[in-house]
Structures are given as structure tokens and as C-alpha cells.
XYZ file of C-alpha atoms in Angstrom:
384
model
C 4.957 -4.525 50.137
C 5.441 -1.968 52.908
C 5.702 -2.132 56.678
C 2.689 -0.359 58.146
C 2.768 -0.884 61.905
C 3.379 -3.214 64.805
C 1.673 -4.792 67.797
C 3.138 -6.184 70.992
C 1.970 -9.203 72.963
C 3.349 -10.983 75.998
C 3.004 -14.661 76.704
C 4.822 -16.882 79.197
C 6.957 -19.965 79.140
C 6.260 -22.513 81.867
C 9.509 -24.406 82.372
C 7.894 -26.670 84.980
C 11.057 -26.393 87.061
C 13.089 -23.622 88.733
C 15.363 -21.892 86.200
C 18.318 -19.589 86.657
C 22.026 -19.296 87.305
C 24.491 -18.194 89.956
C 23.023 -14.679 89.870
C 19.522 -15.825 90.810
C 16.754 -18.350 90.270
C 13.113 -18.049 89.214
C 11.594 -20.577 91.607
C 8.200 -20.608 89.864
C 9.757 -21.542 86.526
C 7.431 -19.140 84.729
C 9.012 -16.430 82.581
C 7.514 -13.813 80.298
C 8.072 -13.927 76.529
C 7.534 -10.660 74.610
C 6.237 -11.015 71.031
C 6.454 -8.408 68.281
C 4.023 -8.613 65.358
C 5.259 -6.546 62.421
C 2.378 -5.669 60.083
C 2.434 -5.009 56.330
C 0.002 -3.677 53.728
C -0.127 -7.129 52.093
C -1.650 -8.850 55.107
C 1.500 -10.797 55.968
C 2.702 -10.449 59.552
C 6.267 -10.961 60.738
C 6.962 -12.492 64.141
C 9.842 -11.388 66.363
C 10.584 -12.641 69.870
C 12.322 -10.826 72.707
C 11.924 -7.634 74.713
C 11.400 -4.518 72.610
C 10.391 -1.768 75.039
C 12.328 0.814 73.000
C 10.566 0.039 69.732
C 8.867 3.448 69.391
C 12.299 5.038 68.985
C 13.481 2.470 66.433
C 10.377 1.782 64.350
C 10.520 5.016 62.267
C 13.619 3.585 60.553
C 11.548 0.789 58.988
C 8.083 2.305 58.677
C 6.795 2.291 55.070
C 9.897 0.371 53.966
C 9.984 -2.853 51.956
C 10.676 -5.652 54.492
C 12.796 -7.601 52.011
C 15.692 -5.141 52.487
C 16.531 -6.757 55.814
C 20.256 -6.035 56.095
C 19.877 -2.422 54.956
C 16.995 -1.859 57.357
C 19.133 -3.248 60.164
C 21.709 -0.548 59.441
C 18.959 2.080 59.204
C 17.843 1.129 62.716
C 21.395 1.441 64.017
C 21.696 4.823 62.314
C 18.422 5.918 63.912
C 19.993 5.756 67.383
C 23.691 6.280 66.627
C 24.196 9.219 68.997
C 22.437 7.693 71.990
C 23.828 4.191 71.511
C 22.336 0.892 70.470
C 22.991 -1.393 73.465
C 20.578 -2.878 75.967
C 16.861 -2.326 75.480
C 17.437 -0.433 72.235
C 19.299 -3.359 70.694
C 16.517 -5.647 71.876
C 14.024 -3.609 69.850
C 16.300 -3.650 66.795
C 16.660 -7.409 67.146
C 12.921 -8.079 67.483
C 12.222 -6.062 64.322
C 15.110 -7.779 62.538
C 13.744 -11.199 63.458
C 10.288 -10.218 62.195
C 11.793 -8.878 58.950
C 13.563 -12.175 58.252
C 10.327 -13.995 59.059
C 8.524 -11.834 56.477
C 11.233 -12.271 53.856
C 11.001 -16.059 54.058
C 7.206 -15.992 54.163
C 7.188 -13.935 50.951
C 9.323 -16.661 49.362
C 6.960 -19.285 50.840
C 9.826 -21.213 52.372
C 11.311 -21.789 55.831
C 13.923 -19.263 56.900
C 16.702 -21.853 56.925
C 16.117 -22.261 53.187
C 16.081 -18.494 52.575
C 19.394 -18.155 54.423
C 20.992 -20.832 52.268
C 21.168 -23.828 54.585
C 21.442 -27.277 53.028
C 20.326 -29.280 56.064
C 17.347 -28.728 58.377
C 19.163 -30.385 61.296
C 21.103 -28.168 63.711
C 23.334 -29.909 66.293
C 22.668 -28.846 69.864
C 23.808 -29.236 73.431
C 21.624 -29.720 76.487
C 21.345 -26.775 78.851
C 18.737 -26.897 81.594
C 19.328 -23.497 83.314
C 19.775 -25.914 86.188
C 21.321 -23.908 89.026
C 18.200 -24.046 91.213
C 17.656 -27.804 90.967
C 18.535 -30.244 93.708
C 20.733 -33.193 92.784
C 17.867 -35.592 92.101
C 16.019 -33.123 89.855
C 19.284 -32.277 88.093
C 19.907 -35.940 87.283
C 16.334 -36.552 86.132
C 16.414 -33.541 83.812
C 19.642 -34.463 82.055
C 18.572 -38.086 81.688
C 15.682 -36.726 79.597
C 18.192 -34.925 77.378
C 20.245 -38.080 76.966
C 17.093 -39.964 75.985
C 16.707 -37.480 73.106
C 20.121 -38.334 71.743
C 22.192 -35.455 73.126
C 25.895 -36.097 73.686
C 26.904 -32.793 75.310
C 25.668 -30.688 78.194
C 26.237 -27.360 79.884
C 25.583 -26.860 83.561
C 25.199 -23.656 85.546
C 27.660 -23.120 88.372
C 30.276 -20.799 89.801
C 29.326 -20.503 93.457
C 30.321 -23.869 94.915
C 33.285 -25.598 93.253
C 32.657 -28.990 94.874
C 29.042 -28.918 93.690
C 30.133 -27.932 90.183
C 32.595 -30.819 89.942
C 30.046 -33.288 91.311
C 27.449 -32.190 88.743
C 29.855 -32.211 85.829
C 30.848 -35.761 86.713
C 27.189 -36.769 87.033
C 26.447 -35.256 83.604
C 29.431 -37.137 82.162
C 28.052 -40.409 83.518
C 24.581 -39.694 82.119
C 25.705 -38.797 78.611
C 28.083 -41.725 78.375
C 24.938 -43.623 77.439
C 25.327 -41.958 74.010
C 29.078 -41.404 73.634
C 32.308 -42.462 75.321
C 33.462 -38.828 75.623
C 30.626 -36.395 76.266
C 31.337 -32.692 75.781
C 30.907 -30.915 79.119
C 30.631 -27.162 79.633
C 30.378 -24.945 82.711
C 28.657 -21.545 82.645
C 29.403 -19.211 85.561
C 27.705 -16.083 84.152
C 30.486 -13.557 84.819
C 30.803 -14.310 88.548
C 34.569 -14.957 88.823
C 37.714 -12.856 88.945
C 40.715 -13.695 86.733
C 42.696 -15.544 89.409
C 39.580 -17.232 90.759
C 38.820 -18.525 87.276
C 42.312 -19.931 86.811
C 42.360 -21.507 90.268
C 38.925 -23.103 89.984
C 39.400 -24.330 86.422
C 42.759 -25.859 87.286
C 41.071 -27.935 89.982
C 38.149 -28.902 87.737
C 40.579 -30.105 85.078
C 42.152 -32.552 87.524
C 38.774 -34.348 87.600
C 37.535 -34.200 84.008
C 38.071 -32.884 80.512
C 36.108 -29.612 80.427
C 35.158 -28.606 76.881
C 34.590 -24.931 77.621
C 34.174 -22.419 80.406
C 31.463 -19.881 79.611
C 31.554 -16.230 80.703
C 34.196 -16.690 83.405
C 34.668 -12.901 83.668
C 32.841 -9.671 82.929
C 31.892 -9.492 79.273
C 34.162 -6.521 78.449
C 37.361 -7.936 80.014
C 39.159 -9.023 76.848
C 42.594 -9.070 78.488
C 41.264 -11.169 81.364
C 39.646 -13.705 79.052
C 42.966 -14.024 77.226
C 44.767 -14.612 80.554
C 42.300 -17.349 81.505
C 42.467 -18.944 78.060
C 46.263 -19.218 78.205
C 46.236 -20.666 81.738
C 43.797 -23.568 81.256
C 43.081 -26.316 78.736
C 39.356 -25.602 78.426
C 38.144 -23.317 75.647
C 36.794 -19.900 76.639
C 33.273 -19.132 75.421
C 31.699 -15.688 75.659
C 29.780 -13.044 73.718
C 26.093 -13.643 74.405
C 25.656 -10.271 76.091
C 27.593 -8.250 73.515
C 25.593 -6.135 71.080
C 27.214 -5.374 67.755
C 30.502 -6.191 66.049
C 32.173 -3.221 67.731
C 31.883 -4.968 71.101
C 33.438 -8.192 69.785
C 36.495 -6.514 68.289
C 38.499 -6.344 71.561
C 37.999 -10.082 72.086
C 39.210 -10.870 68.579
C 42.165 -8.476 68.850
C 43.280 -9.973 72.188
C 42.745 -13.566 70.997
C 40.602 -13.873 74.081
C 37.772 -16.111 72.864
C 37.734 -19.672 71.540
C 33.966 -20.195 71.173
C 32.177 -17.091 69.893
C 28.656 -16.825 71.244
C 25.728 -14.601 70.357
C 22.496 -13.980 72.189
C 19.496 -15.316 70.282
C 17.531 -12.302 71.540
C 19.839 -10.057 69.463
C 18.412 -11.325 66.190
C 19.413 -12.982 62.947
C 21.468 -10.247 61.297
C 23.556 -9.837 64.447
C 24.280 -13.576 64.435
C 25.154 -13.562 60.729
C 27.601 -10.679 61.049
C 29.316 -12.020 64.148
C 29.509 -15.455 62.520
C 31.299 -14.001 59.508
C 33.727 -12.101 61.742
C 34.394 -15.242 63.784
C 34.900 -17.249 60.600
C 37.520 -14.738 59.463
C 39.362 -15.444 62.733
C 39.022 -19.237 62.285
C 36.667 -19.457 65.249
C 33.392 -21.384 65.683
C 30.091 -19.640 66.447
C 27.359 -20.885 68.789
C 24.164 -18.984 69.675
C 22.775 -19.317 73.187
C 19.251 -20.641 73.558
C 15.954 -18.787 73.609
C 12.254 -19.574 73.372
C 11.361 -21.281 70.065
C 15.047 -21.287 68.994
C 14.590 -18.682 66.213
C 18.302 -18.198 65.469
C 18.697 -21.920 64.794
C 17.618 -21.118 61.213
C 20.690 -18.898 60.802
C 22.958 -21.378 62.585
C 21.928 -24.006 60.038
C 23.485 -21.880 57.279
C 26.663 -20.655 59.009
C 29.814 -22.507 57.828
C 31.424 -22.239 61.266
C 28.336 -23.118 63.333
C 29.313 -25.387 66.225
C 25.783 -25.981 67.475
C 22.953 -24.354 69.386
C 22.146 -24.263 73.086
C 18.808 -26.039 73.601
C 17.109 -25.169 76.882
C 13.761 -26.929 76.874
C 11.587 -29.495 75.104
C 8.427 -27.417 74.731
C 7.448 -23.865 73.788
C 5.730 -20.792 75.276
C 1.967 -20.685 75.682
C 0.228 -19.697 72.451
C 3.176 -20.411 70.165
C 3.043 -23.310 67.742
C 6.579 -23.902 66.512
C 7.458 -26.035 63.503
C 10.526 -27.826 64.841
C 11.395 -30.932 66.809
C 13.934 -31.476 69.580
C 15.625 -34.836 69.066
C 18.608 -36.767 67.708
C 20.849 -34.474 69.746
C 19.695 -31.206 68.210
C 16.930 -29.238 66.502
C 15.078 -30.510 63.456
C 13.650 -27.473 61.660
C 10.395 -27.779 59.729
C 9.025 -26.623 56.395
C 6.510 -23.972 57.467
C 7.296 -20.559 55.918
C 9.429 -18.078 57.857
C 10.452 -18.911 61.384
C 7.696 -21.515 61.518
C 6.118 -19.746 64.511
C 2.321 -19.470 64.608
C 0.878 -17.115 67.244
C -2.429 -18.073 68.872
C -3.595 -14.750 70.300
C -6.684 -16.281 71.900
C -4.581 -18.767 73.855
C -2.270 -15.973 74.982
C -5.208 -13.813 76.076
C -6.688 -16.722 78.035
C -3.464 -17.398 79.932
C -3.514 -16.560 83.645
C 0.101 -17.337 84.523
C 2.469 -14.462 85.288
C 6.126 -14.390 84.342
C 8.831 -13.252 86.754
C 12.095 -13.053 84.777
C 13.045 -9.609 86.069
C 12.352 -10.069 89.804
C 15.042 -8.802 92.174
C 16.388 -12.266 92.977
C 16.266 -13.340 89.336
C 19.171 -14.200 87.054
C 19.061 -10.880 85.165
C 19.928 -8.871 88.289
C 23.592 -8.975 89.323
C 23.964 -9.760 93.061
C 25.676 -7.255 95.322
C 28.727 -9.450 96.009
C 29.078 -11.062 92.595
C 32.765 -11.637 91.826
C 33.766 -10.998 95.445
C 33.472 -14.523 96.863
C 37.059 -15.756 97.051
C 36.556 -18.680 99.416
C 33.899 -21.334 100.030
C 30.209 -20.387 99.682
C 29.146 -17.802 102.233
C 26.063 -18.282 104.369
C 22.991 -16.982 102.582
C 21.761 -13.571 103.690
C 18.525 -13.434 105.662
C 17.490 -10.324 103.709
């Protein structure tokens, strides 16, 4: 079998609620979902999810290659761009191809990817994460009650701008999830919006009110020394890594003993997760991938010996994607369909008339002008 070409599609995910974080909110709740279809001369097609605008520069590394050589092809893609760098959009393209290659490899074996990767159990523990920054208090409570009804015992909320609001919501989440456990695990994600001292000050106050399981991305992703400072000053674990691309970017965190919960972005693919998981395991650290549409990296998390669990962000899937998994019992129940278990309905995607808006100026992927510069209470919102 050889890889012969690729096609790109774009569908949308309708969250049916505003989604975002301290950096911005998509009020419509509609976000685009890029799909890569990797074609072969056998008729099998591999599915990869995530942006891949730089694929034309990366694809020559895998063209006419046997898709079963996934790990070697991953390194060939890195070698293809070694002088110009592999971060950002380029790594997104590498990841989408990598995901499609793993999908093909498992399809050729006629088994689900979690089996191909060596997992024993189809169940992957998860934690509830509603991308909830833009919700009012009533909508916030209603959303997390739905998670509790599906058996979840832990939750992560988005915050960082208003400490009183963060504490109030963490306490509300604790009350909700006490329906399932006496001691829910509670996490706060501030998406790199704090300074070192701000993080220590705010976390110290939060910890007078509740037992915080982890603080996620308190500082800029590259500040290994700062993460170590925060980790030594508070009781909560420090979680970070979702925006790092490649083992080279994790090394400073490991060397500085600056991370307690090692995270990977699901949009960076399966091989990336596997390699970071092994490195984390060598440092006696747990690994946890952040969530993404259709939860593709959950297959790899099922096989990792140090997998803590997966962020689960929603109960349903993007338009035109049929996904063989269930959200329940406090996690993800993977199915038996070959590969990732993702079936693409191109007709449904073509018929869709909704437009995604993930990259709009006020959205969560655009860093605000004064991010990390708010040292006091929330400032009045700008009229511009």
C-alpha cells in the first residue's frame, strides 16, 4: 500500500453555547473543524482532524510511502522542515497526517486504534471541561449538572480574570460533583494570563477556600523557571504543555521540575502524545491530553501507562462526523470500528450552512493586548 494524495474538508462543531476562555469567547458557539483525508492506492482513506494549512510543504515526506511506517514517517516529516522549524501551522499539518496514518494502520489491521496501540481497556477516564468562560452563572450550573449526570467526578473551569468569580464557580462545581463523590477533583485553567507573583497570590487565596487539584497554564508556556516557582509556592499541581510542539520544547520543563501534570494538545497528533507520554513516564509524571473534536487521542491515552485521563469538552460531535464512542460513566467509552472510528459524511458537510468563527479577533486563539498585565480587580471593558 502507498500514500497517493490527500483532500481537505472543513466542517463545523455547534457547541450550542458560547465557548472560550479568558482570552476571548466565541459567542455563536460555532467553530470550524478542518478534516484531512489521506488517500492510498488500496482504496483505504485515513482521517486526520485539525488545521493543516501547511500540508503542501510536509506531504512530500510521506507521498508514495507505506502508511504502516507511522513513527518513521513522523520523523521524515520533521526532517522535511528542519531548517525552517516545525512549530505552529507546520506542526499542525504534521499532526493531521500522523493522525490519518495511525487511522490507516489500524484500519489495515481491521481493529480500533486503541487495540493497535496496545490498550487493554476501551474505557478512558475523563474530566468535564465546558470551555465555560462565556457562560453566565445559571448556564454554568446547568452545563456542569449535565456532566455530573454522566458520572463525572472532576471538572475544570476557565478563569483568570476575576478571582472572586473563579472561587465562586469552583465552589459551585464542587457542590455539583459531590453528587458522585465526596471529594471532587477541581481544576482551574487561566490560559497563560497571569504573572508569576499574580499566580502565587491568587492561588494562595483560592486554596483558603478549597482543595484545588491543579492550576493549568498559569504562565506563558516557555517560562519553565516561573512554573517551578509557582509549583513550589502552592499546594496545587501545575499542569501545562498543550501548546508545546515536540519533545525539545518539553525538556526545559522537565529539567526545571516545573510541571506536575504533563499535557499535550490533541491537535498535535498521536505520535506526539506517545513520545511525550514516554518522556513524562521516565520522570514519574502523569500525562493528560487536552480535549478536541471526536477525542482522537483518547485511543493513545487508553494505552499509556501513565495516562491520568482525558479532557472531555462536549457530548456530541461535529456535523458530518459519525464517531464510534460514547461519553458516560465519567469518561470516554471507545468503540470497535476500525481506526479512529470516525466516519466522514461528505454530503452532510457539503449541505451545512453554518460558519465557524474560531479565529475571530475576539476569539480565544488571539492573545488580548493587556493579557498578563491586569494586577488588580477586573478593569472596565473597552468600548472598542
